[in-house]
Coordinates of C-alpha atoms and ligand atoms in Angstrom, one line a residue:
M274 CA 128.5 118.8 40.3
K275 CA 127.7 118.4 44.7
E276 CA 130.1 120.6 46.0
N277 CA 130.2 118.1 49.2
K278 CA 130.7 114.4 48.4
T279 CA 129.6 111.7 50.3
V280 CA 130.0 108.0 50.2
F281 CA 128.7 105.1 52.8
V282 CA 130.3 103.3 54.9
C283 CA 129.2 100.3 57.1
N284 CA 128.6 101.3 61.1
Q285 CA 130.1 97.4 61.1
C286 CA 133.4 96.5 59.2
G287 CA 133.9 99.9 57.8
N288 CA 133.2 98.9 54.2
I289 CA 132.7 102.4 51.7
S290 CA 130.2 101.8 49.3
V291 CA 129.8 104.7 46.8
K292 CA 125.8 103.5 47.3
W293 CA 123.4 102.6 49.7
K294 CA 123.0 98.8 50.3
G295 CA 120.6 97.4 52.8
R296 CA 123.4 95.1 53.2
C297 CA 126.8 95.3 54.0
P298 CA 128.5 92.8 51.1
E299 CA 131.4 92.8 53.0
C300 CA 130.0 91.6 56.7
G301 CA 126.6 91.1 55.8
A302 CA 125.0 93.5 58.0
W303 CA 121.7 95.0 57.6
D304 CA 121.0 98.2 57.4
S305 CA 124.1 99.1 58.6
F306 CA 125.3 101.9 55.7
E307 CA 125.9 105.3 57.1
E308 CA 126.3 108.6 54.6
E309 CA 129.7 110.4 55.3
L310 CA 131.6 112.4 53.8
A311 CA 134.4 112.0 51.2
D312 CA 136.8 114.0 52.1
R313 CA 136.8 114.9 55.7
G314 CA 140.5 116.7 54.8
S315 CA 139.2 120.2 54.3
V316 CA 138.0 119.8 57.9
K317 CA 141.1 118.6 59.3
S318 CA 143.5 121.3 57.7
A319 CA 141.6 123.7 58.9
K320 CA 141.8 122.5 62.2
A321 CA 145.7 121.9 62.1
G322 CA 146.8 125.2 63.5
D323 CA 145.9 124.2 67.1
V324 CA 147.6 121.1 67.7
A325 CA 146.2 119.7 71.4
V326 CA 148.8 119.5 74.2
P327 CA 148.6 117.7 76.6
Q328 CA 148.1 119.8 79.9
K329 CA 149.5 119.4 83.6
L330 CA 145.3 118.6 85.4
H331 CA 147.0 121.3 88.7
Q332 CA 148.2 123.9 86.8
L333 CA 145.1 124.5 85.1
N334 CA 143.1 127.3 85.6
V335 CA 139.5 126.9 84.0
P336 CA 136.4 129.2 84.6
E337 CA 134.0 128.3 86.5
Y338 CA 130.6 127.2 84.7
I339 CA 127.7 129.7 84.4
R340 CA 124.3 128.3 85.2
K341 CA 121.3 130.0 84.5
S342 CA 118.0 129.0 86.2
T343 CA 115.1 128.3 83.9
G344 CA 112.6 129.7 86.1
I345 CA 111.2 126.2 86.1
S346 CA 112.3 124.7 89.6
E347 CA 111.5 121.4 88.8
L348 CA 113.5 121.6 85.6
D349 CA 116.4 122.9 87.3
R350 CA 116.9 120.6 89.7
V351 CA 117.0 117.8 86.6
L352 CA 119.2 120.0 85.0
G353 CA 121.5 120.0 88.2
G354 CA 120.6 123.4 89.7
G355 CA 120.0 125.2 86.3
V356 CA 121.3 125.3 82.7
V357 CA 125.1 125.1 82.2
M358 CA 126.2 127.9 79.8
G359 CA 128.0 126.3 76.2
S360 CA 126.4 123.3 77.2
V361 CA 123.7 120.9 74.8
V362 CA 120.9 119.5 76.4
L363 CA 118.8 116.7 74.8
L364 CA 115.1 116.5 75.7
S365 CA 113.6 113.2 74.3
G366 CA 110.1 112.4 74.9
E367 CA 107.4 110.9 72.8
P368 CA 105.4 113.0 70.3
G369 CA 102.4 114.6 72.0
I370 CA 104.1 114.9 75.4
G371 CA 104.8 118.4 76.0
K372 CA 108.3 118.8 75.0
S373 CA 107.5 121.9 73.1
T374 CA 105.1 123.5 75.4
L375 CA 108.1 123.0 78.6
L376 CA 110.9 124.5 76.5
M377 CA 108.2 127.4 75.4
Q378 CA 107.3 127.8 79.3
M379 CA 111.0 127.8 80.4
C380 CA 111.2 131.3 77.2
D381 CA 108.5 133.4 80.4
R382 CA 111.9 133.4 82.4
L383 CA 115.0 133.2 80.6
G384 CA 113.8 135.9 78.1
Q385 CA 113.9 138.3 80.9
S386 CA 117.3 137.7 81.0
G387 CA 118.5 136.9 78.0
T388 CA 118.3 136.3 74.3
I389 CA 116.8 133.2 73.1
L390 CA 116.4 131.7 69.8
Y391 CA 113.5 129.0 69.4
V392 CA 113.7 127.7 66.0
S393 CA 111.1 125.6 65.0
G394 CA 110.8 122.6 62.0
E395 CA 108.0 121.5 62.9
E396 CA 105.4 124.7 63.6
S397 CA 104.6 127.7 62.0
V398 CA 105.7 131.1 63.9
T399 CA 101.7 131.8 64.0
Q400 CA 101.4 128.4 65.9
L401 CA 104.4 128.8 68.2
K402 CA 102.8 132.5 68.3
L403 CA 99.3 131.6 69.8
R404 CA 100.7 128.5 71.9
A405 CA 103.0 131.4 73.6
D406 CA 100.1 133.2 74.2
R407 CA 97.6 130.5 75.7
L408 CA 101.0 130.1 78.2
G409 CA 100.8 133.6 79.0
I410 CA 104.6 133.7 78.1
G411 CA 105.7 137.1 79.2
D412 CA 107.1 139.9 76.7
G413 CA 111.2 138.7 76.9
D414 CA 113.4 138.5 74.4
V415 CA 112.9 135.6 72.6
Y416 CA 113.4 135.2 68.8
L417 CA 111.2 132.7 66.8
L418 CA 112.6 131.0 63.7
T419 CA 111.2 128.8 61.1
E420 CA 114.3 126.8 59.7
T421 CA 115.3 123.0 58.9
N422 CA 118.9 124.1 57.0
T423 CA 121.7 123.3 60.0
E424 CA 123.5 125.9 58.0
A425 CA 121.3 128.7 58.1
I426 CA 120.7 128.0 61.6
T427 CA 123.8 128.5 62.8
E428 CA 124.2 131.3 60.2
Q429 CA 121.4 133.0 61.8
C430 CA 122.7 132.0 65.9
E431 CA 126.4 133.7 64.9
K432 CA 123.9 136.6 63.5
L433 CA 121.5 137.1 66.6
S434 CA 123.9 135.9 69.2
P435 CA 121.8 134.5 71.9
D436 CA 122.3 132.9 74.8
I437 CA 119.9 130.0 74.8
V438 CA 118.9 128.0 71.5
I439 CA 115.6 125.5 71.0
I440 CA 115.9 123.3 68.5
D441 CA 112.4 121.7 68.0
S442 CA 113.0 119.1 67.0
V443 CA 116.4 118.3 65.9
Q444 CA 114.7 115.1 63.6
T445 CA 113.4 117.7 61.4
L446 CA 117.5 119.3 60.6
Y447 CA 119.3 118.4 57.8
S448 CA 122.5 120.0 56.0
D449 CA 123.1 120.5 52.6
K450 CA 126.4 118.5 52.9
F451 CA 124.5 115.3 52.8
T452 CA 121.4 113.7 51.0
S453 CA 119.8 111.9 53.1
A454 CA 116.5 112.9 54.7
P455 CA 116.3 114.5 57.6
G456 CA 115.8 112.2 61.0
S457 CA 118.7 110.0 59.6
V458 CA 121.1 109.2 61.8
T459 CA 123.8 111.0 59.4
Q460 CA 122.1 114.1 59.0
V461 CA 120.8 114.1 62.8
K462 CA 124.5 113.5 63.7
E463 CA 125.8 116.3 61.9
A464 CA 123.0 118.2 63.0
A465 CA 124.1 117.9 66.6
L466 CA 128.1 118.1 65.4
A467 CA 127.3 121.7 64.2
L468 CA 125.0 123.1 67.0
S469 CA 127.7 121.5 70.0
V470 CA 130.3 123.0 67.8
Y471 CA 128.3 126.3 68.2
A472 CA 128.0 126.2 71.9
K473 CA 131.0 126.1 72.9
K474 CA 132.6 128.4 70.1
S475 CA 129.7 131.2 71.5
N476 CA 128.6 129.8 75.3
A477 CA 125.5 129.9 74.2
A478 CA 123.5 127.0 76.0
I479 CA 121.3 124.6 73.7
F480 CA 118.2 122.3 73.9
L481 CA 117.8 120.3 71.1
V482 CA 114.5 118.4 71.0
G483 CA 114.2 114.5 70.2
H484 CA 111.2 112.4 69.3
I485 CA 111.3 108.9 70.5
N486 CA 108.8 106.1 69.7
K487 CA 107.1 103.9 72.3
E488 CA 110.0 101.3 71.8
G489 CA 112.7 103.7 73.7
G490 CA 113.7 105.4 70.4
I491 CA 114.7 105.0 66.7
S492 CA 117.7 106.1 66.0
G493 CA 117.5 109.6 66.1
P494 CA 118.3 110.4 70.0
K495 CA 119.6 107.3 70.5
T496 CA 122.5 108.2 68.7
L497 CA 122.6 111.5 70.3
E498 CA 123.1 110.9 73.7
H499 CA 126.6 110.5 73.9
M500 CA 127.2 113.7 72.3
V501 CA 125.5 116.1 74.2
D502 CA 126.2 117.3 77.6
A503 CA 122.7 116.3 79.1
V504 CA 119.6 113.5 78.3
L505 CA 116.5 114.8 79.4
Y506 CA 113.5 112.1 79.5
F507 CA 110.3 113.5 79.1
E508 CA 107.4 110.8 80.0
G509 CA 104.1 110.2 81.2
E510 CA 101.1 108.6 80.0
R511 CA 99.5 110.1 77.3
T512 CA 96.0 109.4 78.9
Q513 CA 97.0 111.2 81.7
S514 CA 98.1 114.3 83.0
Y515 CA 101.4 113.9 85.4
R516 CA 104.7 113.8 83.4
I517 CA 107.8 113.7 84.7
I518 CA 111.4 114.5 83.6
R519 CA 114.6 112.7 84.7
A520 CA 118.3 113.0 83.6
I521 CA 119.7 110.1 81.9
K522 CA 123.0 111.7 81.4
N523 CA 124.3 114.9 83.1
R524 CA 127.7 115.6 82.9
Y525 CA 126.6 118.9 85.1
G526 CA 124.6 117.1 87.8
S527 CA 123.6 114.3 89.1
T528 CA 121.4 111.7 87.0
N529 CA 118.8 110.8 89.9
E530 CA 116.6 114.0 90.6
I531 CA 113.4 113.7 88.4
G532 CA 110.7 116.9 87.9
V533 CA 107.3 116.2 88.0
F534 CA 104.6 117.7 86.0
E535 CA 101.0 118.2 85.6
M536 CA 99.3 119.0 82.1
G537 CA 96.3 121.3 81.9
E538 CA 94.6 124.4 80.3
R539 CA 97.7 126.5 80.8
G540 CA 100.4 124.0 79.9
L541 CA 102.7 122.7 82.5
T542 CA 102.0 123.2 86.1
E543 CA 104.6 122.1 88.4
I544 CA 104.0 119.7 91.4
P545 CA 106.5 120.2 94.3
N546 CA 105.5 117.5 96.0
P547 CA 104.4 114.7 94.3
S548 CA 103.7 111.6 96.4
E549 CA 100.6 113.0 97.5
T550 CA 99.7 113.6 93.7
M551 CA 101.0 111.0 91.9
L552 CA 99.5 108.1 94.7
A553 CA 96.2 110.5 94.6
E554 CA 94.0 108.5 93.6
R555 CA 95.2 105.7 96.3
P556 CA 92.9 104.2 98.2
K557 CA 93.0 105.0 102.0
G558 CA 92.8 102.6 105.0
V559 CA 92.1 99.6 102.2
S560 CA 93.7 96.5 102.1
G561 CA 95.7 95.3 99.6
S562 CA 97.0 98.2 98.6
C563 CA 100.9 99.1 99.2
A564 CA 103.4 101.2 97.5
G565 CA 106.6 99.4 95.8
C566 CA 109.5 100.9 94.2
V567 CA 111.1 99.7 90.8
M568 CA 114.5 100.2 88.6
E569 CA 113.9 101.1 84.8
G570 CA 117.6 101.4 83.8
S571 CA 118.9 103.3 86.6
R572 CA 115.1 105.5 87.5
P573 CA 113.6 104.5 90.4
I574 CA 109.7 104.3 89.4
I575 CA 107.4 104.0 93.0
T576 CA 103.9 102.5 92.4
E577 CA 101.1 101.2 93.7
I578 CA 100.2 97.4 93.7
Q579 CA 97.0 96.3 94.5
S580 CA 95.7 92.8 95.5
L581 CA 91.8 91.3 96.1
V582 CA 92.0 88.4 97.7
S583 CA 88.3 86.3 97.8
K584 CA 86.9 83.3 99.0
T585 CA 87.4 81.4 96.1
A586 CA 83.8 79.7 94.5
Y587 CA 85.9 77.3 91.7
P588 CA 87.2 74.1 92.6
S589 CA 90.7 75.6 91.2
P590 CA 91.3 79.2 92.6
K591 CA 91.6 82.3 90.0
R592 CA 94.7 83.9 90.0
T593 CA 94.8 87.2 87.4
C594 CA 98.0 89.1 87.1
D595 CA 97.9 92.7 85.5
G596 CA 101.4 94.7 85.6
F597 CA 103.6 91.7 87.0
D598 CA 105.2 88.6 86.1
Y599 CA 102.2 86.3 86.4
N600 CA 104.3 83.1 87.1
R601 CA 106.3 84.7 89.7
M602 CA 103.4 86.2 91.7
C603 CA 102.2 82.4 91.9
L604 CA 105.6 81.8 93.2
L605 CA 105.2 84.5 95.8
I606 CA 101.5 83.4 96.4
A607 CA 103.4 79.6 97.2
V608 CA 106.4 81.3 99.2
L609 CA 103.4 82.9 101.4
E610 CA 101.1 80.4 101.9
K611 CA 104.3 77.4 102.6
R612 CA 106.3 80.0 104.9
M613 CA 103.4 82.0 106.6
G614 CA 100.6 79.5 106.6
L615 CA 98.1 81.9 104.9
R616 CA 95.9 80.1 103.2
F617 CA 95.8 81.7 99.2
S618 CA 95.0 78.0 98.0
E619 CA 91.6 78.4 99.5
C620 CA 91.1 81.8 97.3
D621 CA 90.8 84.0 94.4
V622 CA 93.9 86.8 93.5
Y623 CA 93.5 89.4 91.5
L624 CA 96.7 91.4 91.7
N625 CA 97.4 95.1 89.5
V626 CA 99.6 97.9 89.1
A627 CA 98.5 101.1 89.3
G628 CA 99.0 103.7 86.1
G629 CA 99.5 100.8 83.9
L630 CA 103.3 100.0 85.1
R631 CA 105.4 96.9 84.0
L632 CA 106.8 96.0 87.2
E633 CA 110.1 93.3 85.7
E634 CA 112.4 93.0 88.2
P635 CA 113.0 90.9 91.4
G636 CA 112.7 94.8 93.4
A637 CA 109.1 94.5 93.2
D638 CA 108.8 91.2 95.1
L639 CA 108.1 92.3 98.9
S640 CA 105.7 95.1 97.6
V641 CA 104.0 92.3 95.8
A642 CA 104.1 90.3 99.2
L643 CA 103.2 93.0 101.3
S644 CA 99.7 94.0 98.9
L645 CA 98.8 90.1 99.4
I646 CA 100.1 89.7 102.8
S647 CA 97.4 92.7 103.4
G648 CA 94.8 91.4 100.5
M649 CA 95.0 88.4 102.6
T650 CA 94.2 89.5 106.2
D651 CA 92.4 92.2 105.6
R652 CA 95.2 94.7 107.6
V653 CA 95.4 97.6 105.8
C654 CA 99.2 98.6 104.7
P655 CA 100.0 102.2 106.0
D656 CA 100.3 105.2 103.5
D657 CA 103.8 105.9 104.7
I658 CA 104.5 102.7 103.5
I659 CA 106.8 101.5 101.1
A660 CA 108.8 98.3 100.2
F661 CA 111.5 97.1 98.3
G662 CA 113.7 93.9 98.3
E663 CA 113.5 90.0 96.1
I664 CA 111.9 87.5 98.4
G665 CA 113.8 83.9 98.0
L666 CA 111.6 81.0 98.2
A667 CA 113.2 79.7 101.7
G668 CA 111.1 83.5 103.2
E669 CA 114.1 85.3 103.2
V670 CA 114.2 88.9 101.3
R671 CA 117.2 89.6 99.4
A672 CA 119.1 92.5 98.6
V673 CA 118.8 94.7 95.2
S674 CA 120.7 97.0 93.2
H675 CA 120.5 100.6 93.4
V676 CA 119.2 100.6 96.8
E677 CA 120.6 104.4 97.5
Y678 CA 118.4 105.6 94.6
R679 CA 114.8 104.0 95.2
I680 CA 115.7 105.4 99.1
K681 CA 116.0 108.7 97.9
E682 CA 113.2 108.3 95.5
A683 CA 111.0 107.4 98.3
L684 CA 112.2 110.2 100.6
R685 CA 111.5 112.6 98.1
L686 CA 108.2 111.5 97.3
G687 CA 107.2 111.6 101.6
F688 CA 107.4 107.8 102.4
S689 CA 108.8 107.6 106.1
R690 CA 108.9 104.0 106.4
I691 CA 111.0 102.4 104.0
I692 CA 111.1 99.0 104.7
I693 CA 114.4 96.9 102.4
P694 CA 116.4 94.0 102.4
E695 CA 118.7 94.0 106.1
S696 CA 121.5 93.3 103.7
C697 CA 121.7 96.3 102.6
I698 CA 122.0 98.1 105.3
G699 CA 124.5 96.4 106.5
K700 CA 126.3 96.5 103.4
R701 CA 125.4 100.1 102.9
S702 CA 126.5 102.6 106.1
P703 CA 124.9 105.7 104.5
F704 CA 121.4 104.2 105.8
L705 CA 122.3 103.0 109.2
G706 CA 121.3 106.4 110.9
K707 CA 118.4 107.2 108.8
S708 CA 115.5 106.5 110.7
E709 CA 113.2 106.3 107.8
V710 CA 114.8 103.0 106.3
K711 CA 113.6 99.7 108.0
G712 CA 115.6 96.4 107.2
I713 CA 113.9 93.3 107.6
S714 CA 115.5 89.9 107.0
N715 CA 112.2 87.2 105.9
I716 CA 108.6 87.6 105.6
F717 CA 107.5 87.0 108.8
Q718 CA 109.0 90.9 109.9
L719 CA 106.6 92.0 107.2
L720 CA 103.1 91.8 109.4
S721 CA 104.9 94.4 112.0
F722 CA 104.0 96.7 109.6
L723 CA 100.3 96.0 109.2
S724 CA 97.6 97.6 111.2
D725 CA 95.7 95.4 113.5
K726 CA 92.9 94.3 112.1
K727 CA 89.5 96.0 112.3
Ligands
TYD136 P1 103.4 119.6 72.7 O1 104.4 120.3 73.7 O2 103.3 120.0 71.3 O3 104.0 118.3 72.9 P2 105.5 117.6 71.4 O4 105.8 118.7 71.5 O5 106.1 116.8 73.4 O6 105.5 117.1 70.8 O7 101.9 119.2 74.0 C1 101.7 118.2 73.5 C2 100.0 117.9 74.1 O8 99.8 118.8 75.6 C3 99.6 118.6 73.2 O9 98.5 117.2 72.4 C4 98.3 119.2 73.6 C5 98.4 119.4 74.7 N1 98.4 120.6 75.4 C6 97.9 121.0 76.6 O10 96.7 120.8 77.0 N2 97.9 122.2 77.3 C7 98.5 123.0 76.6 O11 98.5 124.5 77.7 C8 99.8 123.1 75.9 C9 100.4 123.8 75.1 C10 99.4 121.9 75.1
MG137 MG1 106.4 119.8 70.0

């Protein structure tokens, strides 16, 4: 007989069933049954000794947490200045983006000052060794293990007592306690729980790799986000060599930092000043190109918007739009025509957002308008300018959210003139003294930022 009896519990209404069901007969929810241990009693009784008592805040004496540099400064920055010992970091990203590469490269420096256990459920020790050789990993104290059983991994951790544990990936782990397949919500949660208990107990830092899909993640890593101390997203187009790492959550630091890398022959190279590299292909001195900043959730992203405005040969002018809402573009064109007298009705307009990004929030209006005005008037928008803000039907520039994040990102990427809605400056005094930040209240003011016609 199986030692750990499990049951299936509906995560919507709590209905218990001995078998998995596709639909809960009680509440009718689909795919809501999750496997759980039938008897958590033994777990409770083991902990019965240490009953938590309330403690007075100012009397608490806690040791400063220890941070270790990963040897990769872009990663350190995102982690808030290095990895905190005893913490659990989830590194998620699409398959093939470079998670294993990044963590392997991290072993190079960390292996010099401590013991690392690299557990892989996806690659053999030979494959790992070959990759390490290719990446030029030094002779640090790095151990490799191919294992997918959660209990076996924690057992090995207890034996080796490493400073850093890397689990690649959390979706491959399974525990004997459950019958569900590796990668199921139950298994992934159980693995993360067991490992975070180990991390807190041993003060080892644990990196969990989690794969997500294009839509932002099936059950696996998403359900882990609240269980871990930091969540890092590794993203980028696989067809392009740039990779960005961002913190989505960080209990030990800010979530507004990004780290930029380039994937090459010998793994990932840091890009300490991404402003030039990210916008490297941006044409210089050409009308119609403008930089804009949009928020992707809580993440600011800077991109280039291009537009081509040419005399039409058709009875009704042609308009195409890639990466921006077509109707919103038509609306902005109408505003520019009506309020600024620019005769777009006689021109074809082609708008494109570079890098395949989709701009879906009002903050992109100002940069799109600036690009259109530049394209229409043949006056160049200088490289150091970036704009964000919403445009109203009267041509007024309206406030947008997350101004602070966007400005920080723009400053980090090296822009020296940041055009933002005037009302945002009024409300948020931190920007009043900043010479880089220029507030505008009407689209007319955009003209003063464009260079003279050649
Ligand atoms: P990998 O780190 O295995 O991705 P993940 O763990 O996120 O699934 O590597 C991703 C890709 O990077 C892989 O397709 C090959 C490429 N790559 C390089 O271009 N150069 C290198 O030095 C390495 C190690 C990988
Ligand atoms: Mg991998």
